[in-house]
Amino acid sequence: MTTSTRNRYEHKHQAAIRAAASVFAENGYHGSSTRDIAERLGIKQGSLYYYFRSKEDALSEVCLYGVQDYAERMQSIAASDQPFRAKLTATVTSHLTKYREKNEALRVYNAERLYLPASKREKLYELGSGYRQQLEKIFSDAAESGELRRSIDCHFAAQAVIGLCNAWGELIVRDPDLDLAEVIEKCVDLLLNGFSKTNG
Amino acid sequence: MTTSTRNRYEHKHQAAIRAAASVFAENGYHGSSTRDIAERLGIKQGSLYYYFRSKEDALSEVCLYGVQDYAERMQSIAASDQPFRAKLTATVTSHLTKYREKNEALRVYNAERLYLPASKREKLYELGSGYRQQLEKIFSDAAESGELRRSIDCHFAAQAVIGLCNAWGELIVRDPDLDLAEVIEKCVDLLLNGFSKTNG
DNA sequence: CCTTTTTTCTATAGATCTATAGATTTCGCT
DNA sequence: AGCGAAATCTATAGATCTATAGAAAAAAGG
């Protein structure tokens, strides 16, 4: 197998993953057929199996693709030398921007990964868990350096950030008129100061 | 048709809705078969159609059942004469307690309602929208009475509360060891004060 | 241009799913 | 007990879906 052959294969393989992501995001994993995916890719149903061993494998690859650069992005934010507020803003911005860019794979990861058997979820769990731990570390570092109160529950905080971003991400996808920058600012403000009067 | 006959029918109809909710919550709408639902109810697949006109109608009824008392509960919280903080706490408590009680129908409403055709979603939209508006009013009243800053975006706030509760609700379902009261307290604290140092 | 490899297509086996029709059982009531 | 109504069952039509096998087309490479 020549290099150009492998490149060509990988290129279309990626296109197949994106097609699957798009279809899964629209109809859910169980609501999508391999025919739907193949059609979006412009090939016939049977030919799809040249790129995926099974429909389940397609889901697995979509989820992996969705969570991967997401986790990498968090890695670089966590490693960066910025004050807490900037890191938090970067996290929210990264998360919501991905949704605005219609990162369908990330949505699929969030909504459909539980339909995978445990064995195919291991790697996903690792990545997602890594993401959360990086976020927790951002919080614990900030608590230690005095930027946040010490009593903070970093696990709760990280899950809350992720949950809030996912929720607003979905709203952003459904309403293209929403002003992304505004939502980001409000999310960060909520996470820092809450709604109460004594702040901001 | 006698009264007891109708009662009996309605009773089992409700049981059918709960069975469907349970199955849909576990496998998703498209991942569930009418056979699965019937089995959980202890009848044969074909007999299920004595209680539902179609699988889609079953989903519709599950969603309605899920969001209904939820919306009613919010109605009574919004109408009550309590300070803002108490109303917020009641809202979060109501929401998360429903999840802890394994209100599968509410989870199905959240996750699967978009698979219904628009016509069957109207009533659901009305109820969900009513819920949100009540919540928005709680915020705008509090802003007016000075309990919150005036600049607050009530729509953002309401969506954030709902999103946060849904996210933590799912985590609560998946981890039965989580301390409900603790999560409620932390959610309310986040919504009021954020994570920043200057508060609490 | 001809051979080999890669890619796609067609056709289909085998499973499963929804919804319906008609038979059968169970129940309510007198 | 026995009649009418309600509830459930069996069986099946008709559609669809996944995955595979083998033929055909397209591309690569000398």
Short mmCIF file of C-alpha atoms (C1' of nucleotides) in Angstrom, two decimals:
data_model
loop_
_atom_site.label_atom_id
_atom_site.label_comp_id
_atom_site.label_asym_id
_atom_site.label_seq_id
_atom_site.Cartn_x
_atom_site.Cartn_y
_atom_site.Cartn_z
CA MET A 1 0.00 0.00 0.00
CA THR A 2 1.49 3.31 -1.11
CA THR A 3 1.54 6.45 0.98
CA SER A 4 -0.88 8.31 -1.26
CA THR A 5 -3.25 5.39 -1.06
CA ARG A 6 -3.20 5.42 2.70
CA ASN A 7 -3.63 9.20 2.73
CA ARG A 8 -6.59 8.96 0.45
CA TYR A 9 -8.13 6.28 2.60
CA GLU A 10 -7.58 8.23 5.79
CA HIS A 11 -8.99 11.35 4.23
CA LYS A 12 -12.23 9.65 3.29
CA HIS A 13 -12.28 7.81 6.58
CA GLN A 14 -12.33 11.18 8.31
CA ALA A 15 -15.10 12.32 6.00
CA ALA A 16 -17.03 9.18 6.95
CA ILE A 17 -16.62 10.02 10.63
CA ARG A 18 -17.93 13.52 10.04
CA ALA A 19 -20.86 12.21 8.05
CA ALA A 20 -21.70 9.78 10.84
CA ALA A 21 -21.38 12.54 13.41
CA SER A 22 -23.77 14.71 11.49
CA VAL A 23 -26.37 11.98 11.12
CA PHE A 24 -26.05 10.77 14.71
CA ALA A 25 -26.36 14.32 16.01
CA GLU A 26 -29.55 14.79 14.06
CA ASN A 27 -31.35 11.52 14.70
CA GLY A 28 -29.53 9.90 17.57
CA TYR A 29 -27.51 6.71 17.27
CA HIS A 30 -30.45 4.33 17.24
CA GLY A 31 -32.49 6.65 15.06
CA SER A 32 -29.85 6.65 12.34
CA SER A 33 -29.29 3.94 9.78
CA THR A 34 -26.12 3.05 8.00
CA ARG A 35 -27.95 4.00 4.82
CA ASP A 36 -28.42 7.56 6.14
CA ILE A 37 -24.72 7.86 6.86
CA ALA A 38 -23.68 6.41 3.53
CA GLU A 39 -26.02 8.76 1.69
CA ARG A 40 -24.58 11.79 3.43
CA LEU A 41 -21.17 10.57 2.36
CA GLY A 42 -22.34 10.00 -1.20
CA ILE A 43 -21.83 6.25 -1.34
CA LYS A 44 -24.12 3.23 -1.06
CA GLN A 45 -25.05 1.60 2.21
CA GLY A 46 -22.93 -1.50 1.79
CA SER A 47 -19.84 0.51 0.89
CA LEU A 48 -19.83 2.17 4.28
CA TYR A 49 -18.41 -1.02 5.74
CA TYR A 50 -15.22 -0.32 3.87
CA TYR A 51 -14.64 2.45 6.42
CA PHE A 52 -16.31 1.07 9.57
CA ARG A 53 -16.33 -2.47 10.88
CA SER A 54 -19.79 -1.89 12.30
CA LYS A 55 -22.28 0.83 13.11
CA GLU A 56 -21.18 0.65 16.72
CA ASP A 57 -17.59 1.23 15.68
CA ALA A 58 -18.74 4.29 13.78
CA LEU A 59 -20.28 5.66 16.96
CA SER A 60 -17.13 4.89 18.86
CA GLU A 61 -14.98 6.73 16.34
CA VAL A 62 -17.31 9.70 16.25
CA CYS A 63 -17.21 10.03 20.04
CA LEU A 64 -13.45 9.75 20.09
CA TYR A 65 -13.13 12.35 17.37
CA GLY A 66 -15.52 14.60 19.29
CA VAL A 67 -13.83 14.51 22.63
CA GLN A 68 -10.24 14.40 21.49
CA ASP A 69 -9.28 17.91 20.49
CA TYR A 70 -11.68 19.09 23.13
CA ALA A 71 -9.52 17.41 25.77
CA GLU A 72 -6.35 18.63 24.11
CA ARG A 73 -7.59 22.18 24.19
CA MET A 74 -8.25 21.92 27.91
CA GLN A 75 -4.77 20.52 28.39
CA SER A 76 -3.22 23.62 26.91
CA ILE A 77 -5.48 25.95 28.87
CA ALA A 78 -4.64 24.22 32.12
CA ALA A 79 -0.94 24.30 31.38
CA SER A 80 -0.96 27.96 30.43
CA ASP A 81 0.23 30.66 32.77
CA GLN A 82 -2.85 32.81 33.19
CA PRO A 83 -4.89 33.97 36.15
CA PHE A 84 -7.92 31.92 37.09
CA ARG A 85 -10.43 34.18 35.48
CA ALA A 86 -8.70 33.98 32.13
CA LYS A 87 -8.50 30.21 32.31
CA LEU A 88 -12.17 29.96 33.13
CA THR A 89 -13.05 32.29 30.28
CA ALA A 90 -10.88 30.31 27.91
CA THR A 91 -12.58 27.09 28.99
CA VAL A 92 -16.08 28.40 28.48
CA THR A 93 -15.09 30.04 25.21
CA SER A 94 -13.50 26.87 23.90
CA HIS A 95 -16.51 24.81 24.86
CA LEU A 96 -19.18 27.08 23.45
CA THR A 97 -17.24 27.95 20.32
CA LYS A 98 -17.07 24.26 19.53
CA TYR A 99 -20.83 24.07 19.71
CA ARG A 100 -21.29 27.14 17.56
CA GLU A 101 -18.97 25.59 15.01
CA LYS A 102 -21.47 22.76 14.96
CA ASN A 103 -19.07 20.26 16.35
CA GLU A 104 -21.59 17.52 15.95
CA ALA A 105 -19.16 14.90 17.16
CA LEU A 106 -18.94 16.53 20.57
CA ARG A 107 -22.71 16.55 20.86
CA VAL A 108 -22.78 12.89 19.93
CA TYR A 109 -20.14 12.16 22.55
CA ASN A 110 -22.28 13.86 25.16
CA ALA A 111 -25.60 12.35 24.18
CA GLU A 112 -24.88 8.91 22.79
CA ARG A 113 -21.69 7.50 24.27
CA LEU A 114 -23.58 5.57 26.92
CA TYR A 115 -24.95 3.31 24.21
CA LEU A 116 -21.47 1.93 23.65
CA PRO A 117 -20.47 -1.22 25.50
CA ALA A 118 -18.13 -0.59 28.41
CA SER A 119 -15.13 -1.94 26.52
CA LYS A 120 -15.51 0.64 23.77
CA ARG A 121 -15.99 3.40 26.32
CA GLU A 122 -12.73 3.01 28.18
CA LYS A 123 -10.68 5.35 26.04
CA LEU A 124 -13.52 7.87 25.97
CA TYR A 125 -13.80 7.74 29.72
CA GLU A 126 -10.10 8.36 30.02
CA LEU A 127 -10.25 11.45 27.85
CA GLY A 128 -13.40 12.86 29.43
CA SER A 129 -12.09 12.18 32.87
CA GLY A 130 -8.80 13.84 31.98
CA TYR A 131 -10.68 16.88 30.83
CA ARG A 132 -12.56 17.09 34.10
CA GLN A 133 -9.43 16.61 36.18
CA GLN A 134 -7.63 19.40 34.38
CA LEU A 135 -10.58 21.62 35.11
CA GLU A 136 -10.59 20.57 38.73
CA LYS A 137 -6.93 21.42 38.95
CA ILE A 138 -7.59 24.89 37.62
CA PHE A 139 -10.02 25.35 40.49
CA SER A 140 -7.80 23.88 43.17
CA ASP A 141 -4.82 25.94 42.02
CA ALA A 142 -6.96 29.05 42.19
CA ALA A 143 -8.19 28.16 45.65
CA GLU A 144 -4.65 27.65 46.83
CA SER A 145 -3.39 30.90 45.35
CA GLY A 146 -6.25 32.77 46.95
CA GLU A 147 -8.16 33.61 43.81
CA LEU A 148 -11.07 31.50 45.04
CA ARG A 149 -12.33 30.64 48.47
CA ARG A 150 -10.51 27.66 49.92
CA SER A 151 -13.66 25.81 50.82
CA ILE A 152 -14.50 25.23 47.17
CA ASP A 153 -15.48 21.72 46.06
CA CYS A 154 -13.44 21.40 42.88
CA HIS A 155 -15.26 18.34 41.63
CA PHE A 156 -18.61 20.04 41.99
CA ALA A 157 -17.25 23.16 40.34
CA ALA A 158 -15.83 21.31 37.34
CA GLN A 159 -19.03 19.35 36.77
CA ALA A 160 -21.04 22.52 37.07
CA VAL A 161 -18.94 24.27 34.45
CA ILE A 162 -19.23 21.33 32.09
CA GLY A 163 -22.96 21.02 32.68
CA LEU A 164 -23.59 24.71 32.19
CA CYS A 165 -21.54 24.77 29.00
CA ASN A 166 -23.29 21.72 27.60
CA ALA A 167 -26.69 23.18 28.34
CA TRP A 168 -25.91 26.52 26.74
CA GLY A 169 -24.13 24.76 23.91
CA GLU A 170 -27.35 22.99 23.00
CA LEU A 171 -29.28 26.26 23.17
CA ILE A 172 -26.71 27.89 20.94
CA VAL A 173 -27.02 25.13 18.37
CA ARG A 174 -30.78 25.46 18.27
CA ASP A 175 -30.82 29.24 18.10
CA PRO A 176 -28.27 30.56 15.61
CA ASP A 177 -29.19 34.15 16.44
CA LEU A 178 -27.79 33.92 19.96
CA ASP A 179 -24.80 36.17 20.52
CA LEU A 180 -21.98 33.84 21.42
CA ALA A 181 -19.78 36.44 23.12
CA GLU A 182 -22.65 37.56 25.27
CA VAL A 183 -23.48 34.04 26.41
CA ILE A 184 -19.83 33.39 27.22
CA GLU A 185 -19.60 36.54 29.27
CA LYS A 186 -22.76 35.75 31.19
CA CYS A 187 -21.69 32.19 31.90
CA VAL A 188 -18.35 33.33 33.25
CA ASP A 189 -20.01 36.02 35.31
CA LEU A 190 -22.46 33.50 36.76
CA LEU A 191 -19.66 31.08 37.62
CA LEU A 192 -17.61 33.78 39.27
CA ASN A 193 -20.21 35.92 40.97
CA GLY A 194 -23.61 34.27 40.85
CA PHE A 195 -26.77 36.27 40.46
CA SER A 196 -26.80 37.80 43.88
CA LYS A 197 -26.63 41.54 44.41
CA THR A 198 -23.50 41.76 46.50
CA ASN A 199 -21.27 41.06 43.54
CA GLY A 200 -20.24 42.25 40.12
CA MET B 1 -68.65 1.44 30.40
CA THR B 2 -68.81 1.37 34.18
CA THR B 3 -66.81 3.64 36.42
CA SER B 4 -64.68 0.85 37.78
CA THR B 5 -63.90 -0.24 34.24
CA ARG B 6 -62.71 3.20 33.29
CA ASN B 7 -60.73 3.45 36.51
CA ARG B 8 -59.11 0.14 35.85
CA TYR B 9 -58.24 1.17 32.32
CA GLU B 10 -56.83 4.49 33.42
CA HIS B 11 -54.84 2.80 36.14
CA LYS B 12 -53.17 0.43 33.74
CA HIS B 13 -52.79 3.18 31.18
CA GLN B 14 -50.73 5.06 33.73
CA ALA B 15 -48.72 1.92 34.41
CA ALA B 16 -48.10 1.66 30.67
CA ILE B 17 -46.84 5.23 30.59
CA ARG B 18 -44.46 4.52 33.44
CA ALA B 19 -43.24 1.34 31.77
CA ALA B 20 -42.60 3.25 28.57
CA ALA B 21 -40.84 6.00 30.50
CA SER B 22 -38.58 3.46 32.14
CA VAL B 23 -37.67 1.78 28.88
CA PHE B 24 -37.21 5.02 26.95
CA ALA B 25 -35.03 6.42 29.71
CA GLU B 26 -32.82 3.39 29.55
CA ASN B 27 -32.45 2.86 25.80
CA GLY B 28 -33.68 6.06 24.23
CA TYR B 29 -36.81 6.29 22.11
CA HIS B 30 -35.35 4.79 18.96
CA GLY B 31 -33.41 2.22 20.93
CA SER B 32 -36.56 0.87 22.56
CA SER B 33 -39.04 -1.50 20.98
CA THR B 34 -42.71 -1.86 21.74
CA ARG B 35 -41.86 -5.39 22.81
CA ASP B 36 -39.51 -4.04 25.50
CA ILE B 37 -42.24 -1.79 26.86
CA ALA B 38 -44.87 -4.51 26.80
CA GLU B 39 -42.56 -6.91 28.58
CA ARG B 40 -41.87 -4.43 31.35
CA LEU B 41 -45.62 -4.09 31.71
CA GLY B 42 -46.09 -7.85 31.72
CA ILE B 43 -48.15 -8.13 28.55
CA LYS B 44 -47.42 -9.16 24.96
CA GLN B 45 -46.19 -6.75 22.31
CA GLY B 46 -49.44 -6.56 20.38
CA SER B 47 -51.49 -5.86 23.50
CA LEU B 48 -49.62 -2.64 24.10
CA TYR B 49 -51.67 -1.06 21.33
CA TYR B 50 -54.68 -1.35 23.57
CA TYR B 51 -53.14 1.50 25.58
CA PHE B 52 -51.24 3.47 22.93
CA ARG B 53 -52.26 4.28 19.37
CA SER B 54 -48.60 4.18 18.33
CA LYS B 55 -45.10 4.13 19.71
CA GLU B 56 -44.87 7.82 18.98
CA ASP B 57 -47.99 8.47 21.00
CA ALA B 58 -46.39 6.59 23.86
CA LEU B 59 -43.43 8.95 23.74
CA SER B 60 -45.76 11.90 23.63
CA GLU B 61 -47.66 10.73 26.69
CA VAL B 62 -44.47 9.97 28.58
CA CYS B 63 -43.14 13.45 27.92
CA LEU B 64 -46.39 15.05 28.96
CA TYR B 65 -46.50 13.00 32.11
CA GLY B 66 -42.90 13.96 32.82
CA VAL B 67 -43.22 17.67 32.45
CA GLN B 68 -46.67 18.12 33.86
CA ASP B 69 -46.37 17.96 37.63
CA TYR B 70 -42.96 19.46 37.20
CA ALA B 71 -44.56 22.55 35.72
CA GLU B 72 -47.29 22.52 38.34
CA ARG B 73 -44.75 22.42 41.10
CA MET B 74 -43.03 25.47 39.67
CA GLN B 75 -46.38 27.21 39.47
CA SER B 76 -46.88 26.85 43.19
CA ILE B 77 -43.33 27.90 44.00
CA ALA B 78 -43.64 31.00 41.88
CA ALA B 79 -46.98 31.88 43.42
CA SER B 80 -45.77 31.39 46.97
CA ASP B 81 -44.83 34.28 49.20
CA GLN B 82 -41.20 33.58 49.97
CA PRO B 83 -37.99 35.52 49.57
CA PHE B 84 -35.99 34.90 46.43
CA ARG B 85 -33.48 32.63 48.02
CA ALA B 86 -36.16 30.31 49.31
CA LYS B 87 -37.84 30.16 45.92
CA LEU B 88 -34.57 29.33 44.23
CA THR B 89 -33.82 26.64 46.77
CA ALA B 90 -37.30 25.21 46.33
CA THR B 91 -36.84 25.16 42.56
CA VAL B 92 -33.52 23.37 42.69
CA THR B 93 -34.80 20.98 45.36
CA SER B 94 -37.90 20.15 43.37
CA HIS B 95 -35.90 19.55 40.24
CA LEU B 96 -33.18 17.39 41.74
CA THR B 97 -35.52 15.47 44.01
CA LYS B 98 -37.49 14.44 40.94
CA TYR B 99 -34.33 13.04 39.44
CA ARG B 100 -33.38 11.21 42.60
CA GLU B 101 -36.86 9.71 42.67
CA LYS B 102 -35.96 8.35 39.26
CA ASN B 103 -38.55 10.36 37.46
CA GLU B 104 -37.71 8.69 34.22
CA ALA B 105 -40.42 10.53 32.39
CA LEU B 106 -38.76 13.86 33.05
CA ARG B 107 -35.48 12.54 31.71
CA VAL B 108 -37.27 11.31 28.62
CA TYR B 109 -38.89 14.70 28.17
CA ASN B 110 -35.49 16.33 28.29
CA ALA B 111 -33.67 13.90 26.07
CA GLU B 112 -36.20 12.60 23.55
CA ARG B 113 -38.96 15.13 23.00
CA LEU B 114 -37.28 16.52 19.91
CA TYR B 115 -38.01 13.27 18.10
CA LEU B 116 -41.72 14.08 18.20
CA PRO B 117 -43.24 15.85 15.21
CA ALA B 118 -43.95 19.52 15.82
CA SER B 119 -47.67 18.93 16.14
CA LYS B 120 -47.22 16.56 19.05
CA ARG B 121 -44.79 18.93 20.71
CA GLU B 122 -47.06 21.94 20.98
CA LYS B 123 -48.52 21.12 24.36
CA LEU B 124 -45.12 20.11 25.66
CA TYR B 125 -43.64 23.36 24.48
CA GLU B 126 -46.39 25.24 26.23
CA LEU B 127 -45.71 23.53 29.53
CA GLY B 128 -41.94 23.78 29.32
CA SER B 129 -42.15 27.35 28.25
CA GLY B 130 -44.54 28.11 31.11
CA TYR B 131 -42.08 26.58 33.50
CA ARG B 132 -39.30 28.77 32.22
CA GLN B 133 -41.41 31.90 32.30
CA GLN B 134 -42.38 31.32 35.90
CA LEU B 135 -38.74 30.95 36.72
CA GLU B 136 -37.91 34.13 34.83
CA LYS B 137 -40.56 35.94 36.80
CA ILE B 138 -39.01 34.81 40.05
CA PHE B 139 -35.80 36.43 38.89
CA SER B 140 -37.37 39.63 37.61
CA ASP B 141 -39.41 40.05 40.81
CA ALA B 142 -36.26 39.62 42.84
CA ALA B 143 -34.41 42.12 40.71
CA GLU B 144 -37.18 44.63 41.16
CA SER B 145 -37.40 44.13 44.90
CA GLY B 146 -33.67 44.57 45.19
CA GLU B 147 -32.79 41.02 46.12
CA LEU B 148 -30.79 40.70 42.89
CA ARG B 149 -28.93 43.20 40.83
CA ARG B 150 -31.16 44.99 38.36
CA SER B 151 -28.98 44.26 35.38
CA ILE B 152 -29.78 40.57 35.50
CA ASP B 153 -30.80 38.80 32.31
CA CYS B 154 -33.75 36.76 33.53
CA HIS B 155 -33.93 34.55 30.47
CA PHE B 156 -30.28 33.66 30.76
CA ALA B 157 -30.69 33.05 34.47
CA ALA B 158 -33.67 30.75 34.06
CA GLN B 159 -31.99 28.70 31.35
CA ALA B 160 -28.87 28.46 33.44
CA VAL B 161 -30.81 27.15 36.43
CA ILE B 162 -32.59 24.59 34.27
CA GLY B 163 -29.37 23.54 32.57
CA LEU B 164 -27.47 23.20 35.81
CA CYS B 165 -30.26 21.18 37.40
CA ASN B 166 -30.55 18.88 34.41
CA ALA B 167 -26.80 18.29 34.37
CA TRP B 168 -26.62 17.51 38.08
CA GLY B 169 -29.82 15.52 37.84
CA GLU B 170 -28.17 13.17 35.38
CA LEU B 171 -25.11 12.85 37.61
CA ILE B 172 -27.37 12.06 40.55
CA VAL B 173 -29.13 9.35 38.62
CA ARG B 174 -25.85 7.73 37.64
CA ASP B 175 -24.30 7.94 41.09
CA PRO B 176 -26.75 6.89 43.81
CA ASP B 177 -24.19 7.62 46.51
CA LEU B 178 -24.27 11.35 45.88
CA ASP B 179 -25.66 13.32 48.79
CA LEU B 180 -28.70 15.08 47.42
CA ALA B 181 -28.90 17.78 50.07
CA GLU B 182 -25.26 18.64 49.54
CA VAL B 183 -25.65 18.98 45.80
CA ILE B 184 -28.73 21.17 46.24
CA GLU B 185 -26.89 23.43 48.64
CA LYS B 186 -23.92 23.77 46.35
CA CYS B 187 -26.05 24.49 43.31
CA VAL B 188 -27.94 27.22 45.14
CA ASP B 189 -24.72 28.66 46.45
CA LEU B 190 -23.23 28.70 42.96
CA LEU B 191 -26.29 30.39 41.51
CA LEU B 192 -26.34 33.01 44.23
CA ASN B 193 -22.66 33.68 44.83
CA GLY B 194 -20.55 31.99 42.21
CA PHE B 195 -17.18 30.51 43.02
CA SER B 196 -15.32 33.78 43.52
CA LYS B 197 -13.71 34.69 46.79
CA THR B 198 -15.55 37.90 47.56
CA ASN B 199 -18.73 36.06 48.49
CA GLY B 200 -20.19 33.44 50.78
"C1'" DC C 1 -1.37 -0.53 -21.96
"C1'" DC C 2 -1.78 -4.03 -18.90
"C1'" DT C 3 -1.69 -5.82 -14.14
"C1'" DT C 4 -2.62 -5.23 -9.48
"C1'" DT C 5 -4.80 -2.94 -5.81
"C1'" DT C 6 -8.26 -0.07 -4.04
"C1'" DT C 7 -12.81 1.41 -3.94
"C1'" DT C 8 -17.61 1.03 -4.82
"C1'" DC C 9 -21.69 -1.42 -6.20
"C1'" DT C 10 -25.44 -4.98 -6.28
"C1'" DA C 11 -27.88 -8.40 -4.13
"C1'" DT C 12 -29.28 -10.72 -0.33
"C1'" DA C 13 -29.58 -13.47 4.13
"C1'" DG C 14 -31.35 -13.09 8.39
"C1'" DA C 15 -33.08 -10.46 12.04
"C1'" DT C 16 -36.16 -7.25 13.96
"C1'" DC C 17 -39.74 -3.87 14.28
"C1'" DT C 18 -44.52 -1.58 14.03
"C1'" DA C 19 -49.15 -2.05 13.57
"C1'" DT C 20 -53.38 -4.68 12.66
"C1'" DA C 21 -56.96 -8.39 12.59
"C1'" DG C 22 -59.35 -11.81 14.61
"C1'" DA C 23 -59.58 -15.37 18.17
"C1'" DT C 24 -59.57 -16.10 23.06
"C1'" DT C 25 -59.64 -15.27 27.80
"C1'" DT C 26 -60.95 -12.59 31.76
"C1'" DC C 27 -63.93 -9.58 34.16
"C1'" DG C 28 -68.20 -7.02 35.72
"C1'" DC C 29 -72.68 -7.37 36.63
"C1'" DT C 30 -77.20 -9.14 37.16
"C1'" DA D 1 -74.43 -19.22 36.10
"C1'" DG D 2 -74.34 -16.68 32.06
"C1'" DC D 3 -74.21 -12.63 29.03
"C1'" DG D 4 -71.88 -8.64 27.22
"C1'" DA D 5 -67.82 -5.93 27.47
"C1'" DA D 6 -63.04 -5.42 28.29
"C1'" DA D 7 -58.43 -7.08 28.06
"C1'" DT D 8 -55.10 -9.95 26.23
"C1'" DC D 9 -53.21 -13.23 23.01
"C1'" DT D 10 -51.59 -15.23 18.53
"C1'" DA D 11 -50.20 -14.66 14.06
"C1'" DT D 12 -48.72 -12.09 10.47
"C1'" DA D 13 -48.09 -8.48 6.71
"C1'" DG D 14 -45.02 -5.34 5.31
"C1'" DA D 15 -41.16 -2.53 6.12
"C1'" DT D 16 -36.61 -1.78 7.48
"C1'" DC D 17 -32.00 -2.61 9.15
"C1'" DT D 18 -27.14 -4.64 9.69
"C1'" DA D 19 -23.63 -7.06 7.77
"C1'" DT D 20 -21.52 -9.96 4.18
"C1'" DA D 21 -20.11 -11.87 -0.37
"C1'" DG D 22 -18.82 -11.43 -4.81
"C1'" DA D 23 -18.92 -8.67 -9.08
"C1'" DA D 24 -17.68 -4.43 -11.17
"C1'" DA D 25 -15.51 -0.10 -11.68
"C1'" DA D 26 -11.79 3.13 -10.77
"C1'" DA D 27 -7.13 4.25 -9.75
"C1'" DA D 28 -2.10 3.26 -9.32
"C1'" DG D 29 2.13 1.97 -11.07
"C1'" DG D 30 5.32 -0.01 -13.96
#
